[in-house]
GROMACS .gro file of C-alpha atoms in nm:
model
  320
    1MET     CA    1   0.004  -0.001  -0.015
    2ARG     CA    2   0.167   0.351  -0.106
    3LEU     CA    3   0.116   0.683   0.134
    4HIS     CA    4   0.028   0.956  -0.035
    5ARG     CA    5   0.351   1.215  -0.002
    6ARG     CA    6   0.146   1.472   0.201
    7THR     CA    7  -0.006   1.200   0.426
    8LEU     CA    8   0.349   1.062   0.473
    9LEU     CA    9   0.494   1.424   0.589
   10ALA     CA   10   0.202   1.491   0.814
   11ALA     CA   11   0.250   1.154   0.991
   12VAL     CA   12   0.624   1.227   1.026
   13ALA     CA   13   0.551   1.559   1.195
   14LEU     CA   14   0.323   1.428   1.443
   15PRO     CA   15   0.457   1.495   1.803
   16LEU     CA   16   0.608   1.188   1.991
   17PRO     CA   17   0.569   1.256   2.342
   18ALA     CA   18   0.727   0.936   2.446
   19LEU     CA   19   1.052   0.970   2.283
   20ALA     CA   20   1.065   1.373   2.254
   21GLN     CA   21   0.965   1.445   2.639
   22PRO     CA   22   1.058   1.143   2.852
   23ALA     CA   23   0.914   1.153   3.190
   24PHE     CA   24   1.048   1.368   3.443
   25PRO     CA   25   1.303   1.334   3.625
   26ALA     CA   26   1.466   1.020   3.464
   27ARG     CA   27   1.778   1.044   3.684
   28PRO     CA   28   1.838   1.147   4.032
   29LEU     CA   29   1.844   1.537   4.164
   30ARG     CA   30   2.078   1.724   4.365
   31LEU     CA   31   1.956   1.948   4.609
   32VAL     CA   32   2.228   2.221   4.691
   33VAL     CA   33   2.256   2.364   5.009
   34PRO     CA   34   2.496   2.671   5.002
   35PHE     CA   35   2.618   2.616   5.366
   36ALA     CA   36   2.816   2.316   5.572
   37ALA     CA   37   2.656   2.010   5.697
   38GLY     CA   38   2.472   2.041   6.018
   39GLY     CA   39   2.328   2.372   6.003
   40SER     CA   40   1.966   2.476   5.989
   41ALA     CA   41   1.913   2.489   5.620
   42ASP     CA   42   2.099   2.135   5.591
   43ALA     CA   43   1.893   2.016   5.851
   44SER     CA   44   1.558   2.142   5.669
   45ALA     CA   45   1.681   2.024   5.339
   46ARG     CA   46   1.758   1.689   5.448
   47MET     CA   47   1.423   1.653   5.605
   48LEU     CA   48   1.253   1.766   5.258
   49ALA     CA   49   1.497   1.522   5.028
   50GLU     CA   50   1.370   1.205   5.140
   51PRO     CA   51   0.965   1.267   5.109
   52LEU     CA   52   1.067   1.491   4.776
   53GLY     CA   53   1.251   1.163   4.643
   54ALA     CA   54   0.955   0.932   4.705
   55ALA     CA   55   0.712   1.178   4.518
   56LEU     CA   56   0.952   1.201   4.250
   57GLY     CA   57   1.053   0.819   4.196
   58GLN     CA   58   1.414   0.925   4.219
   59PRO     CA   59   1.663   0.997   4.499
   60VAL     CA   60   1.737   1.351   4.600
   61VAL     CA   61   2.097   1.399   4.700
   62VAL     CA   62   2.170   1.680   4.941
   63ASP     CA   63   2.505   1.859   4.824
   64ASN     CA   64   2.676   2.080   5.074
   65ARG     CA   65   2.829   2.377   4.880
   66PRO     CA   66   2.950   2.631   5.175
   67GLY     CA   67   3.136   2.953   5.105
   68GLY     CA   68   3.087   3.254   5.009
   69GLY     CA   69   2.800   3.385   5.227
   70ALA     CA   70   2.620   3.128   5.040
   71THR     CA   71   2.716   3.252   4.648
   72ILE     CA   72   2.952   2.938   4.619
   73GLY     CA   73   2.642   2.694   4.620
   74ALA     CA   74   2.407   2.956   4.466
   75GLN     CA   75   2.663   2.979   4.184
   76ALA     CA   76   2.658   2.605   4.154
   77VAL     CA   77   2.298   2.607   4.061
   78ALA     CA   78   2.329   2.901   3.846
   79ARG     CA   79   2.569   2.730   3.598
   80ALA     CA   80   2.411   2.363   3.598
   81ALA     CA   81   2.190   2.226   3.298
   82PRO     CA   82   1.852   2.351   3.290
   83ASP     CA   83   1.711   2.035   3.318
   84GLY     CA   84   1.516   2.081   3.656
   85LEU     CA   85   1.753   1.813   3.826
   86THR     CA   86   1.995   2.048   4.043
   87LEU     CA   87   1.771   2.246   4.291
   88LEU     CA   88   1.875   2.537   4.512
   89TYR     CA   89   1.773   2.531   4.861
   90GLY     CA   90   1.747   2.870   4.901
   91THR     CA   91   1.752   3.128   5.203
   92PRO     CA   92   1.743   3.513   5.174
   93GLY     CA   93   2.098   3.503   5.126
   94PRO     CA   94   2.170   3.420   4.772
   95GLN     CA   95   1.886   3.639   4.593
   96ILE     CA   96   1.735   3.887   4.837
   97ILE     CA   97   2.011   3.989   5.063
   98ASN     CA   98   2.372   3.938   4.920
   99PRO     CA   99   2.299   4.133   4.586
  100TRP     CA  100   2.287   4.433   4.851
  101LEU     CA  101   2.525   4.369   5.110
  102MET     CA  102   2.821   4.252   4.862
  103ARG     CA  103   2.996   4.441   4.613
  104SER     CA  104   2.951   4.192   4.368
  105VAL     CA  105   2.775   3.798   4.337
  106PRO     CA  106   2.866   3.567   4.084
  107TYR     CA  107   2.553   3.509   3.896
  108ASP     CA  108   2.239   3.740   3.822
  109PRO     CA  109   1.990   3.674   4.132
  110VAL     CA  110   1.689   3.699   3.899
  111ARG     CA  111   1.763   3.594   3.554
  112ASP     CA  112   1.996   3.283   3.639
  113PHE     CA  113   1.719   3.123   3.864
  114ALA     CA  114   1.355   2.973   3.818
  115PRO     CA  115   1.163   2.960   4.127
  116VAL     CA  116   0.975   2.631   4.212
  117SER     CA  117   0.814   2.690   4.555
  118GLY     CA  118   0.813   2.817   4.900
  119TYR     CA  119   0.943   2.587   5.163
  120LYS     CA  120   0.902   2.749   5.513
  121ARG     CA  121   0.875   3.064   5.743
  122ALA     CA  122   1.097   3.070   6.074
  123PRO     CA  123   0.957   3.325   6.302
  124ASN     CA  124   1.178   3.506   6.484
  125LEU     CA  125   1.092   3.623   6.833
  126PHE     CA  126   1.213   3.971   6.982
  127ALA     CA  127   1.323   3.893   7.331
  128VAL     CA  128   1.472   4.147   7.575
  129HIS     CA  129   1.694   4.041   7.912
  130PRO     CA  130   1.475   4.072   8.227
  131SER     CA  131   1.660   4.375   8.355
  132ILE     CA  132   1.531   4.591   8.035
  133PRO     CA  133   1.218   4.776   8.206
  134ALA     CA  134   1.006   4.730   7.895
  135ARG     CA  135   0.697   4.515   7.895
  136ASP     CA  136   0.596   4.555   7.550
  137VAL     CA  137   0.715   4.668   7.199
  138ALA     CA  138   0.581   5.027   7.247
  139GLU     CA  139   0.768   5.032   7.574
  140LEU     CA  140   1.096   4.957   7.451
  141ILE     CA  141   1.079   5.185   7.188
  142ALA     CA  142   0.983   5.489   7.421
  143LEU     CA  143   1.319   5.367   7.635
  144ALA     CA  144   1.547   5.347   7.315
  145ARG     CA  145   1.457   5.683   7.213
  146ALA     CA  146   1.489   5.837   7.580
  147GLN     CA  147   1.832   5.673   7.595
  148PRO     CA  148   2.025   5.686   7.255
  149GLY     CA  149   2.281   5.414   7.183
  150ARG     CA  150   2.260   5.247   7.530
  151LEU     CA  151   2.056   4.980   7.473
  152SER     CA  152   2.208   4.673   7.225
  153PHE     CA  153   2.085   4.423   7.038
  154ALA     CA  154   2.296   4.120   6.978
  155SER     CA  155   2.312   3.938   6.609
  156SER     CA  156   2.434   3.582   6.488
  157GLY     CA  157   2.690   3.805   6.247
  158ILE     CA  158   2.672   4.073   5.974
  159GLY     CA  159   2.429   4.032   5.736
  160SER     CA  160   2.275   3.744   5.923
  161SER     CA  161   1.891   3.722   5.969
  162SER     CA  162   1.916   3.831   6.321
  163HIS     CA  163   2.113   4.164   6.218
  164LEU     CA  164   1.887   4.265   5.976
  165ALA     CA  165   1.565   4.193   6.192
  166GLY     CA  166   1.733   4.425   6.445
  167GLU     CA  167   1.797   4.701   6.196
  168LEU     CA  168   1.461   4.710   6.050
  169LEU     CA  169   1.342   4.766   6.399
  170LYS     CA  170   1.581   5.070   6.422
  171PHE     CA  171   1.485   5.178   6.096
  172MET     CA  172   1.119   5.143   6.136
  173ALA     CA  173   1.077   5.275   6.511
  174GLN     CA  174   1.346   5.560   6.408
  175VAL     CA  175   1.563   5.462   6.750
  176ASP     CA  176   1.934   5.426   6.790
  177ILE     CA  177   2.024   5.076   6.911
  178THR     CA  178   2.383   4.950   6.916
  179HIS     CA  179   2.431   4.645   6.716
  180VAL     CA  180   2.665   4.378   6.859
  181PRO     CA  181   2.766   4.102   6.631
  182TYR     CA  182   2.856   3.768   6.769
  183ARG     CA  183   3.022   3.442   6.562
  184GLY     CA  184   2.684   3.264   6.579
  185THR     CA  185   2.379   3.220   6.784
  186GLY     CA  186   2.551   3.035   7.071
  187PRO     CA  187   2.764   3.335   7.196
  188ALA     CA  188   2.467   3.593   7.098
  189LEU     CA  189   2.260   3.386   7.355
  190THR     CA  190   2.500   3.349   7.617
  191ASP     CA  191   2.572   3.699   7.646
  192LEU     CA  192   2.168   3.786   7.613
  193LEU     CA  193   2.121   3.560   7.927
  194GLY     CA  194   2.404   3.726   8.092
  195GLY     CA  195   2.290   4.061   8.054
  196THR     CA  196   2.588   4.181   7.825
  197VAL     CA  197   2.353   4.290   7.569
  198SER     CA  198   1.991   4.402   7.627
  199MET     CA  199   1.791   4.230   7.360
  200ALA     CA  200   1.794   4.008   7.029
  201LEU     CA  201   1.541   3.909   6.753
  202ASP     CA  202   1.630   3.551   6.677
  203THR     CA  203   1.481   3.192   6.587
  204LEU     CA  204   1.174   3.145   6.782
  205SER     CA  205   1.286   2.781   6.864
  206ILE     CA  206   1.605   2.932   7.023
  207LEU     CA  207   1.456   3.214   7.230
  208LEU     CA  208   1.146   3.089   7.337
  209PRO     CA  209   1.238   2.838   7.566
  210PRO     CA  210   1.454   3.063   7.770
  211SER     CA  211   1.167   3.334   7.758
  212ARG     CA  212   0.930   3.058   7.863
  213ALA     CA  213   1.173   2.989   8.150
  214GLY     CA  214   1.161   3.363   8.279
  215ASN     CA  215   1.530   3.405   8.155
  216LEU     CA  216   1.427   3.638   7.876
  217ARG     CA  217   1.106   3.839   7.822
  218ALA     CA  218   0.943   3.781   7.520
  219LEU     CA  219   0.810   4.091   7.349
  220GLY     CA  220   0.654   3.990   7.040
  221VAL     CA  221   0.721   3.785   6.700
  222THR     CA  222   0.837   3.914   6.385
  223THR     CA  223   0.586   3.762   6.123
  224PRO     CA  224   0.302   4.016   6.000
  225GLN     CA  225   0.049   3.849   6.227
  226ARG     CA  226   0.075   3.637   6.548
  227SER     CA  227   0.226   3.286   6.500
  228ALA     CA  228   0.038   2.983   6.554
  229LEU     CA  229   0.362   2.864   6.714
  230ALA     CA  230   0.332   3.158   7.003
  231PRO     CA  231  -0.036   3.279   6.956
  232ASP     CA  232  -0.013   3.423   7.290
  233LEU     CA  233   0.260   3.682   7.164
  234PRO     CA  234   0.171   3.994   6.987
  235ALA     CA  235   0.300   4.066   6.649
  236LEU     CA  236   0.552   4.359   6.633
  237ALA     CA  237   0.350   4.479   6.354
  238GLU     CA  238   0.069   4.535   6.598
  239THR     CA  239   0.321   4.830   6.696
  240LEU     CA  240   0.509   4.900   6.382
  241PRO     CA  241   0.273   4.834   6.089
  242GLY     CA  242   0.430   4.632   5.806
  243PHE     CA  243   0.698   4.484   6.017
  244ASP     CA  244   0.814   4.151   5.890
  245ALA     CA  245   1.133   3.987   5.977
  246ALA     CA  246   1.028   3.615   5.931
  247PRO     CA  247   1.319   3.483   5.710
  248PHE     CA  248   1.168   3.228   5.464
  249ASN     CA  249   1.317   2.971   5.265
  250TYR     CA  250   1.237   2.816   4.899
  251ILE     CA  251   1.302   2.589   4.632
  252ALA     CA  252   1.456   2.712   4.306
  253THR     CA  253   1.614   2.560   4.008
  254THR     CA  254   1.847   2.695   3.690
  255ALA     CA  255   1.692   2.909   3.486
  256GLY     CA  256   1.560   2.772   3.159
  257THR     CA  257   1.417   2.472   3.282
  258PRO     CA  258   1.135   2.340   3.072
  259ALA     CA  259   0.773   2.418   3.242
  260PRO     CA  260   0.695   2.089   3.268
  261ALA     CA  261   0.955   2.019   3.483
  262ILE     CA  262   0.894   2.293   3.728
  263ALA     CA  263   0.550   2.218   3.759
  264ARG     CA  264   0.619   1.879   3.833
  265LEU     CA  265   0.865   1.943   4.130
  266ASN     CA  266   0.595   2.255   4.248
  267ALA     CA  267   0.335   1.951   4.267
  268ALA     CA  268   0.551   1.730   4.452
  269ILE     CA  269   0.696   1.996   4.691
  270VAL     CA  270   0.332   2.161   4.769
  271GLY     CA  271   0.183   1.786   4.852
  272ILE     CA  272   0.446   1.722   5.086
  273LEU     CA  273   0.391   2.057   5.273
  274ASN     CA  274   0.027   2.033   5.277
  275ASP     CA  275   0.057   1.683   5.439
  276PRO     CA  276  -0.068   1.735   5.820
  277ALA     CA  277   0.200   1.485   5.937
  278TYR     CA  278   0.491   1.677   5.763
  279ARG     CA  279   0.354   2.030   5.866
  280ALA     CA  280   0.329   1.863   6.223
  281ARG     CA  281   0.711   1.810   6.195
  282MET     CA  282   0.781   2.156   6.114
  283GLU     CA  283   0.580   2.320   6.374
  284ALA     CA  284   0.761   2.102   6.641
  285LEU     CA  285   1.073   2.270   6.513
  286GLY     CA  286   0.936   2.628   6.542
  287GLU     CA  287   0.884   2.668   6.127
  288GLU     CA  288   0.557   2.730   5.923
  289ALA     CA  289   0.471   2.573   5.614
  290THR     CA  290   0.488   2.811   5.313
  291PRO     CA  291   0.393   2.620   4.985
  292SER     CA  292   0.346   2.857   4.678
  293THR     CA  293   0.329   2.849   4.298
  294PRO     CA  294   0.652   2.954   4.130
  295GLU     CA  295   0.479   3.274   4.041
  296GLU     CA  296   0.424   3.362   4.417
  297LEU     CA  297   0.730   3.264   4.518
  298ALA     CA  298   0.894   3.501   4.228
  299ALA     CA  299   0.674   3.770   4.341
  300THR     CA  300   0.804   3.717   4.718
  301ILE     CA  301   1.129   3.745   4.631
  302ALA     CA  302   1.128   4.035   4.435
  303ALA     CA  303   0.941   4.203   4.725
  304GLU     CA  304   1.162   4.114   4.962
  305SER     CA  305   1.473   4.216   4.795
  306ALA     CA  306   1.336   4.573   4.752
  307ARG     CA  307   1.247   4.605   5.112
  308TRP     CA  308   1.545   4.473   5.246
  309LYS     CA  309   1.772   4.685   5.009
  310GLN     CA  310   1.653   4.975   5.165
  311VAL     CA  311   1.718   4.876   5.511
  312ILE     CA  312   2.085   4.778   5.405
  313GLU     CA  313   2.136   5.064   5.237
  314ALA     CA  314   1.995   5.310   5.531
  315ALA     CA  315   2.222   5.133   5.805
  316GLY     CA  316   2.528   5.141   5.553
  317ILE     CA  317   2.565   4.756   5.586
  318ARG     CA  318   2.850   4.575   5.385
  319ALA     CA  319   2.983   4.201   5.421
  320GLU     CA  320   3.268   4.170   5.630
   0.00000   0.00000   0.00000
């Protein structure tokens, strides 16, 4: 039987999905954490990797790439093949903070990445040493205005979320509070408990236990609304409208990754974050799940970048 030439050409032109678009993912995935093993980001990434691998039908291997204030790991993802198999465990540093904190970064913070989904927010707690005569945020602001430069806040280092949260407080309340940077949360907490520094805005899971024990006084949480993790505490935004200093983490991949791959990754991550048992595990760690669409995540990154640019420039902060 002979086929007409047009019929033959039409048959050849038909799409062959099974051949042209193999099922995603066909190989194991790499989840790049731009920090050393053992830290908070690493623990969160490993918590996600196993269920994500199960949902995708391929192993997800955590790849720690510390250094450069998180830029080395981010650069590895920016330069990876755009196939959706290399993921970035994103914290505020690589795309939001570092472009304004550093003189330059080795990638374009917007064009080199494709957003996949939000992952979590970790509310910070605003706590003061019991010797500070302030029972709420309004009283603390009044005290700081009456004693410019006398009060101090501890942070885990220049450019850390605890540093930027304190600078945001100073910026929005228009107060002069001295920043005291430490090499990590542990030393900062030690001096806060000892009264060497006046206050800190740091991780809820770190500051809430000593506050509950009476060793610190909790004044509020840094999320825009009250947190379900500490519903009895007000949000700082109730005194300073618009205050938001709760670092969020997310998942991104390399720019140019096909939309179907991003959609598959997004569906898998959102499914995990909507699972009640997984959410309960996160809440036990003082974290809130924040699933999103890629478009919502892109908008959040852009808004956060613009907001922190203003704070960083006003405070004159530069990475050491």
